[in-house]
Every structure is written in C-alpha cells, then in structure tokens.
Amino acid sequence: MILVTGAAGNVGTHVVRSLLEAGEKVRVMTRDPGQRSFPDGAEVVSGDLARPEALPAALSGVERAFLFPAATGVDAFLDAARPAGVQHVVLLSSSSVVAATPGFLGERHLRIERAVAGSGLPYSFVRPGAFMTNDLAWASQIRHGDVVRGIHGRAASAPIDPRDIAAVAVRALLDPHSGAEHVLTGPQSLSQIERVQIIAGAIGRPLRFEEATEEQYREQMLRYGMPAPVIDQLVAGLGAVSDGRAAAISPAVEQITGRPAFTYASWVAGHAAAFGPAPA
Ligand SMILES: NC(=O)c1ccc[n+]([C@@H]2O[C@H](COP(=O)([O-])OP(=O)(O)OC[C@H]3O[C@@H](n4cnc5c(N)ncnc54)[C@H](OP(=O)(O)O)[C@@H]3O)[C@@H](O)[C@H]2O)c1
C-alpha cells in the first residue's frame, strides 16, 4: 500500500493516477473527503498532517508514502510512520534548498528535509523549481484583457510541469533508493515575456507583458493570496536574474523517467481553457 498526501494537488493528482496505472494499491489522505474526487481504485481516508490523531489509521499497512511538505505536521507524520512500518518516504521538497540563499521557502523546506532525514526512515527528496502551474496566476488578467502585468519580464526560469515532478516521485516510490535527492527543472529556460507569448500563441490572440512597479506587483500578489515573505523572495529572485541570463536546466527528469520533460507549450496547450477563449 502506498499513501499519497497532498493527493488533490498539482503533483499529487498525477502521482495517484500513475501509481494506480502501475497496478499499485493507493490510499489518499485528504482533509476534506466530501469536496475532493479521486480516481476509482484509490482508497480515501480523512486526515490532516496538522492533526496527528488520524495519522496511525491513515498509515496502517502502508509500505511507502508520498509526503506533501505541509508547514506543520511532518514530525508527527514521521513519528506515526515509523511504528506503522513505512519503508520509504518520498518528500515533495523544493530546489530552493540548494540555492545560495534558500530564503523563506528554502528554509521551510530545509527544516522538513532535515526532519525526514533525521527520522531514520529511508527517504528520497524530489526538489523541483518553479511549477508551470504558477503561471495560472496570470489567467485572470489574460481572460479580462491582453496585458500581463509583472516585474522583470526578462527574468528567466525553467518552469517544470507537475506531471514531470509526479513522474519522478512515482519512480522513487516504485524503485526506492534511499538518500536520493533529485533537483528538477523543466526543459527550457524561458523569460516571463516569452511565456506570455507562448500563451498568446495557444489562445490565438496577442498578449503583452507590461512592467509594473514593485509596489503594484506586491499588491497584486497579496490579492492573489501569497504570503508577504514569499512575495519578498519572489521579488528578490526575479530581480537577481532581471538581466535576462538563461536559467540552469537539470537533465534529471529525462534521466529518471526515460522520456523528455514536458515543454511549456505542451503544458499551456493543456490549460488553454483556463486562460480564456479567444475573443470573437
Ligand atoms: N509552486 C512552486 O513553484 C513550487 C516549487 C517548489 C516546491 N513547491 C512545493 O510544492 C507544494 C505545492 O504542491 P502542489 O502544487 O502539488 O500542491 P497544491 O496543488 O497546492 O495542493 C495542496 C495539496 O496539499 C494538501 N495539503 C495541504 N496542507 C495539508 C495538510 N496540512 N495535511 C494534509 N494535506 C495537506 C491538500 O490536500 P487536501 O486539501 O485534499 O487535504 C492539497 O491536495 C508547495 O507547497 C511547495 O512546498 C512548489
């Protein structure tokens, strides 16, 4: 039995589907079983990493687990996983842990990685960079106009498709190698301006990236629900690469899965509806 936490998330959804396709027994843990739908064949249990009392039942009979990096609750999960006999934990982490300055997000993921590594349980770390799905934050602006406002449009990153993160996590669950640490990126370095142009091509109408002031950008991200320390890190990160230098690309997705990583264009094609219909 494999337990998947964060199973309704961008990554977890694909982890569940792939494990079921591979013929594995899958249990998903969700805080809200009534509001979530999971594929047939997945056993659904109610649970919350922040509420340890339900964890022993969720972990009963579990051999391997995909662990979502919730801000609180990972220690309790590990404490319950050991006596349950869990033999491998695959942690969704972040490439920010290997950055020269990990920042707020990197420090949070480092704390969780240290807890997992110190638990005595065999583990793998899956450390993706920015998800392609982050660009869904542009969807509302694109649905309502032809401008995406942001800062440092030339800043490049190598965003990764959550399907690829899930594919690596699934390999780590099916063929566990204790201590493996996979830093993952997408296959291309793309500036924000280039990504907006790829979306424009997919939805068939012109779009442009417009530079906002840092203050406007911070307000926009706060409205989007992003915590202030994360906005600080985002602003600093974009500023640090605003000269347009190319982002580093990791070959790990292709090496581990045996197929190329999904391109940004392929991700956009699958999400074109979120960016809205082309005007008549
Ligand atoms: N976005 C990025 O660019 C990026 C980059 C590197 C790393 N990451 C990491 O990836 C995470 C996001 O992954 P994602 O996009 O797949 O997630 P997501 O789409 O934000 O989904 C969140 C999932 O996590 C579950 N969850 C949240 N808190 C929980 C808790 N206390 N107990 C149990 N389950 C909980 C929720 O499950 P229920 O509501 O069903 O309980 C939900 O399915 C980030 O938080 C970060 O740690 C993100």
mmCIF file with all atom_site columns, C-alpha atoms and ligand atoms in Angstrom, residues 4-13 29-33 35-36 38 45 47-51 55 66-73 92-96 105 108-109 112 126-134 159-160 162 165 184, ligand 1:
data_model
loop_
_atom_site.group_PDB
_atom_site.id
_atom_site.type_symbol
_atom_site.label_atom_id
_atom_site.label_alt_id
_atom_site.label_comp_id
_atom_site.label_asym_id
_atom_site.label_entity_id
_atom_site.label_seq_id
_atom_site.pdbx_PDB_ins_code
_atom_site.Cartn_x
_atom_site.Cartn_y
_atom_site.Cartn_z
_atom_site.occupancy
_atom_site.B_iso_or_equiv
_atom_site.pdbx_formal_charge
_atom_site.auth_seq_id
_atom_site.auth_comp_id
_atom_site.auth_asym_id
_atom_site.auth_atom_id
_atom_site.pdbx_PDB_model_num
ATOM   1   C CA  . VAL A 1 4   ? -0.306  9.753  -1.009  1.00 0.00 ? 4   VAL A CA  1
ATOM   2   C CA  . THR A 1 5   ? -0.690  13.020 0.895   1.00 0.00 ? 5   THR A CA  1
ATOM   3   C CA  . GLY A 1 6   ? -1.417  16.235 -0.999  1.00 0.00 ? 6   GLY A CA  1
ATOM   4   C CA  . ALA A 1 7   ? -3.240  13.891 -3.350  1.00 0.00 ? 7   ALA A CA  1
ATOM   5   C CA  . ALA A 1 8   ? -5.582  16.521 -4.787  1.00 0.00 ? 8   ALA A CA  1
ATOM   6   C CA  . GLY A 1 9   ? -2.703  18.874 -5.556  1.00 0.00 ? 9   GLY A CA  1
ATOM   7   C CA  . ASN A 1 10  ? -0.974  19.721 -8.813  1.00 0.00 ? 10  ASN A CA  1
ATOM   8   C CA  . VAL A 1 11  ? 1.612   16.995 -8.221  1.00 0.00 ? 11  VAL A CA  1
ATOM   9   C CA  . GLY A 1 12  ? -0.345  14.546 -6.058  1.00 0.00 ? 12  GLY A CA  1
ATOM   10  C CA  . THR A 1 13  ? -3.142  14.148 -8.627  1.00 0.00 ? 13  THR A CA  1
ATOM   11  C CA  . MET A 1 29  ? -5.279  11.232 2.632   1.00 0.00 ? 29  MET A CA  1
ATOM   12  C CA  . THR A 1 30  ? -7.354  14.384 2.387   1.00 0.00 ? 30  THR A CA  1
ATOM   13  C CA  . ARG A 1 31  ? -8.610  16.940 4.865   1.00 0.00 ? 31  ARG A CA  1
ATOM   14  C CA  . ASP A 1 32  ? -11.912 17.119 3.040   1.00 0.00 ? 32  ASP A CA  1
ATOM   15  C CA  . PRO A 1 33  ? -13.094 13.839 1.504   1.00 0.00 ? 33  PRO A CA  1
ATOM   16  C CA  . GLN A 1 35  ? -15.055 18.074 -1.508  1.00 0.00 ? 35  GLN A CA  1
ATOM   17  C CA  . ARG A 1 36  ? -12.429 16.017 -3.315  1.00 0.00 ? 36  ARG A CA  1
ATOM   18  C CA  . PHE A 1 38  ? -10.152 10.814 -6.618  1.00 0.00 ? 38  PHE A CA  1
ATOM   19  C CA  . VAL A 1 45  ? -9.049  8.421  4.201   1.00 0.00 ? 45  VAL A CA  1
ATOM   20  C CA  . GLY A 1 47  ? -6.661  13.134 7.592   1.00 0.00 ? 47  GLY A CA  1
ATOM   21  C CA  . ASP A 1 48  ? -4.610  16.231 8.078   1.00 0.00 ? 48  ASP A CA  1
ATOM   22  C CA  . LEU A 1 49  ? -0.871  16.471 8.608   1.00 0.00 ? 49  LEU A CA  1
ATOM   23  C CA  . ALA A 1 50  ? -1.596  19.198 11.156  1.00 0.00 ? 50  ALA A CA  1
ATOM   24  C CA  . ARG A 1 51  ? -3.851  16.844 13.203  1.00 0.00 ? 51  ARG A CA  1
ATOM   25  C CA  . LEU A 1 55  ? -2.361  9.520  11.222  1.00 0.00 ? 55  LEU A CA  1
ATOM   26  C CA  . PHE A 1 66  ? 4.450   10.415 -0.793  1.00 0.00 ? 66  PHE A CA  1
ATOM   27  C CA  . LEU A 1 67  ? 4.758   13.261 1.690   1.00 0.00 ? 67  LEU A CA  1
ATOM   28  C CA  . PHE A 1 68  ? 3.427   16.759 0.988   1.00 0.00 ? 68  PHE A CA  1
ATOM   29  C CA  . PRO A 1 69  ? 5.636   19.400 2.685   1.00 0.00 ? 69  PRO A CA  1
ATOM   30  C CA  . ALA A 1 70  ? 2.973   20.940 4.894   1.00 0.00 ? 70  ALA A CA  1
ATOM   31  C CA  . ALA A 1 71  ? 4.312   23.745 7.075   1.00 0.00 ? 71  ALA A CA  1
ATOM   32  C CA  . THR A 1 72  ? 3.332   21.853 10.219  1.00 0.00 ? 72  THR A CA  1
ATOM   33  C CA  . GLY A 1 73  ? 2.749   18.204 10.923  1.00 0.00 ? 73  GLY A CA  1
ATOM   34  C CA  . LEU A 1 92  ? 7.999   16.760 -2.228  1.00 0.00 ? 92  LEU A CA  1
ATOM   35  C CA  . SER A 1 93  ? 10.596  19.439 -1.499  1.00 0.00 ? 93  SER A CA  1
ATOM   36  C CA  . SER A 1 94  ? 11.998  22.387 -3.451  1.00 0.00 ? 94  SER A CA  1
ATOM   37  C CA  . SER A 1 95  ? 15.138  23.280 -5.385  1.00 0.00 ? 95  SER A CA  1
ATOM   38  C CA  . SER A 1 96  ? 15.324  26.396 -3.210  1.00 0.00 ? 96  SER A CA  1
ATOM   39  C CA  . LEU A 1 105 ? 10.724  28.933 1.234   1.00 0.00 ? 105 LEU A CA  1
ATOM   40  C CA  . ARG A 1 108 ? 10.969  25.914 5.341   1.00 0.00 ? 108 ARG A CA  1
ATOM   41  C CA  . HIS A 1 109 ? 11.752  23.008 3.026   1.00 0.00 ? 109 HIS A CA  1
ATOM   42  C CA  . ILE A 1 112 ? 11.237  19.479 6.601   1.00 0.00 ? 112 ILE A CA  1
ATOM   43  C CA  . VAL A 1 126 ? 12.135  15.457 -5.001  1.00 0.00 ? 126 VAL A CA  1
ATOM   44  C CA  . ARG A 1 127 ? 13.290  19.076 -5.365  1.00 0.00 ? 127 ARG A CA  1
ATOM   45  C CA  . PRO A 1 128 ? 11.511  20.898 -8.179  1.00 0.00 ? 128 PRO A CA  1
ATOM   46  C CA  . GLY A 1 129 ? 11.991  24.516 -9.161  1.00 0.00 ? 129 GLY A CA  1
ATOM   47  C CA  . ALA A 1 130 ? 9.082   26.761 -10.159 1.00 0.00 ? 130 ALA A CA  1
ATOM   48  C CA  . PHE A 1 131 ? 5.964   24.909 -11.318 1.00 0.00 ? 131 PHE A CA  1
ATOM   49  C CA  . MET A 1 132 ? 4.421   25.803 -14.697 1.00 0.00 ? 132 MET A CA  1
ATOM   50  C CA  . THR A 1 133 ? 1.103   25.912 -12.854 1.00 0.00 ? 133 THR A CA  1
ATOM   51  C CA  . ASN A 1 134 ? 2.274   29.077 -11.059 1.00 0.00 ? 134 ASN A CA  1
ATOM   52  C CA  . PRO A 1 159 ? 9.476   26.004 -15.032 1.00 0.00 ? 159 PRO A CA  1
ATOM   53  C CA  . ILE A 1 160 ? 8.535   22.367 -14.663 1.00 0.00 ? 160 ILE A CA  1
ATOM   54  C CA  . PRO A 1 162 ? 3.841   18.979 -12.296 1.00 0.00 ? 162 PRO A CA  1
ATOM   55  C CA  . ILE A 1 165 ? 7.529   16.069 -10.800 1.00 0.00 ? 165 ILE A CA  1
ATOM   56  C CA  . LEU A 1 184 ? 14.280  19.066 -11.144 1.00 0.00 ? 184 LEU A CA  1
HETATM 57  N N1  . LIG B 2 .   ? 4.731   26.099 -6.801  1.00 0.00 ? 1   LIG B N1  1
HETATM 58  C C1  . LIG B 2 .   ? 6.041   26.015 -6.948  1.00 0.00 ? 1   LIG B C1  1
HETATM 59  O O1  . LIG B 2 .   ? 6.652   26.662 -7.824  1.00 0.00 ? 1   LIG B O1  1
HETATM 60  C C2  . LIG B 2 .   ? 6.827   25.081 -6.045  1.00 0.00 ? 1   LIG B C2  1
HETATM 61  C C3  . LIG B 2 .   ? 8.193   24.926 -6.265  1.00 0.00 ? 1   LIG B C3  1
HETATM 62  C C4  . LIG B 2 .   ? 8.903   24.038 -5.454  1.00 0.00 ? 1   LIG B C4  1
HETATM 63  C C5  . LIG B 2 .   ? 8.244   23.334 -4.448  1.00 0.00 ? 1   LIG B C5  1
HETATM 64  N N2  . LIG B 2 .   ? 6.911   23.516 -4.264  1.00 0.00 ? 1   LIG B N2  1
HETATM 65  C C6  . LIG B 2 .   ? 6.239   22.753 -3.179  1.00 0.00 ? 1   LIG B C6  1
HETATM 66  O O2  . LIG B 2 .   ? 5.107   22.125 -3.709  1.00 0.00 ? 1   LIG B O2  1
HETATM 67  C C7  . LIG B 2 .   ? 3.977   22.439 -2.905  1.00 0.00 ? 1   LIG B C7  1
HETATM 68  C C8  . LIG B 2 .   ? 2.737   22.545 -3.756  1.00 0.00 ? 1   LIG B C8  1
HETATM 69  O O3  . LIG B 2 .   ? 2.473   21.311 -4.359  1.00 0.00 ? 1   LIG B O3  1
HETATM 70  P P1  . LIG B 2 .   ? 1.154   21.151 -5.218  1.00 0.00 ? 1   LIG B P1  1
HETATM 71  O O4  . LIG B 2 .   ? 1.101   22.312 -6.162  1.00 0.00 ? 1   LIG B O4  1
HETATM 72  O O5  . LIG B 2 .   ? 1.076   19.784 -5.732  1.00 0.00 ? 1   LIG B O5  1
HETATM 73  O O6  . LIG B 2 .   ? 0.079   21.348 -4.086  1.00 0.00 ? 1   LIG B O6  1
HETATM 74  P P2  . LIG B 2 .   ? -1.324  22.097 -4.192  1.00 0.00 ? 1   LIG B P2  1
HETATM 75  O O7  . LIG B 2 .   ? -1.875  21.965 -5.555  1.00 0.00 ? 1   LIG B O7  1
HETATM 76  O O8  . LIG B 2 .   ? -1.142  23.418 -3.543  1.00 0.00 ? 1   LIG B O8  1
HETATM 77  O O9  . LIG B 2 .   ? -2.223  21.161 -3.303  1.00 0.00 ? 1   LIG B O9  1
HETATM 78  C C9  . LIG B 2 .   ? -2.157  21.180 -1.944  1.00 0.00 ? 1   LIG B C9  1
HETATM 79  C C10 . LIG B 2 .   ? -2.471  19.779 -1.521  1.00 0.00 ? 1   LIG B C10 1
HETATM 80  O O10 . LIG B 2 .   ? -1.832  19.581 -0.283  1.00 0.00 ? 1   LIG B O10 1
HETATM 81  C C11 . LIG B 2 .   ? -2.737  19.051 0.635   1.00 0.00 ? 1   LIG B C11 1
HETATM 82  N N3  . LIG B 2 .   ? -2.433  19.618 1.951   1.00 0.00 ? 1   LIG B N3  1
HETATM 83  C C12 . LIG B 2 .   ? -2.128  20.900 2.245   1.00 0.00 ? 1   LIG B C12 1
HETATM 84  N N4  . LIG B 2 .   ? -1.958  21.010 3.570   1.00 0.00 ? 1   LIG B N4  1
HETATM 85  C C13 . LIG B 2 .   ? -2.147  19.779 4.099   1.00 0.00 ? 1   LIG B C13 1
HETATM 86  C C14 . LIG B 2 .   ? -2.131  19.247 5.396   1.00 0.00 ? 1   LIG B C14 1
HETATM 87  N N5  . LIG B 2 .   ? -1.907  20.022 6.470   1.00 0.00 ? 1   LIG B N5  1
HETATM 88  N N6  . LIG B 2 .   ? -2.367  17.927 5.569   1.00 0.00 ? 1   LIG B N6  1
HETATM 89  C C15 . LIG B 2 .   ? -2.624  17.152 4.504   1.00 0.00 ? 1   LIG B C15 1
HETATM 90  N N7  . LIG B 2 .   ? -2.672  17.591 3.251   1.00 0.00 ? 1   LIG B N7  1
HETATM 91  C C16 . LIG B 2 .   ? -2.437  18.895 3.060   1.00 0.00 ? 1   LIG B C16 1
HETATM 92  C C17 . LIG B 2 .   ? -4.131  19.388 0.141   1.00 0.00 ? 1   LIG B C17 1
HETATM 93  O O11 . LIG B 2 .   ? -4.941  18.280 0.340   1.00 0.00 ? 1   LIG B O11 1
HETATM 94  P P3  . LIG B 2 .   ? -6.456  18.356 0.885   1.00 0.00 ? 1   LIG B P3  1
HETATM 95  O O12 . LIG B 2 .   ? -6.945  19.778 0.783   1.00 0.00 ? 1   LIG B O12 1
HETATM 96  O O13 . LIG B 2 .   ? -7.181  17.422 -0.032  1.00 0.00 ? 1   LIG B O13 1
HETATM 97  O O14 . LIG B 2 .   ? -6.355  17.876 2.271   1.00 0.00 ? 1   LIG B O14 1
HETATM 98  C C18 . LIG B 2 .   ? -3.924  19.569 -1.381  1.00 0.00 ? 1   LIG B C18 1
HETATM 99  O O15 . LIG B 2 .   ? -4.228  18.395 -2.072  1.00 0.00 ? 1   LIG B O15 1
HETATM 100 C C19 . LIG B 2 .   ? 4.304   23.782 -2.238  1.00 0.00 ? 1   LIG B C19 1
HETATM 101 O O16 . LIG B 2 .   ? 3.608   23.919 -1.018  1.00 0.00 ? 1   LIG B O16 1
HETATM 102 C C20 . LIG B 2 .   ? 5.789   23.690 -2.061  1.00 0.00 ? 1   LIG B C20 1
HETATM 103 O O17 . LIG B 2 .   ? 6.049   23.057 -0.824  1.00 0.00 ? 1   LIG B O17 1
HETATM 104 C C21 . LIG B 2 .   ? 6.185   24.366 -5.042  1.00 0.00 ? 1   LIG B C21 1
#
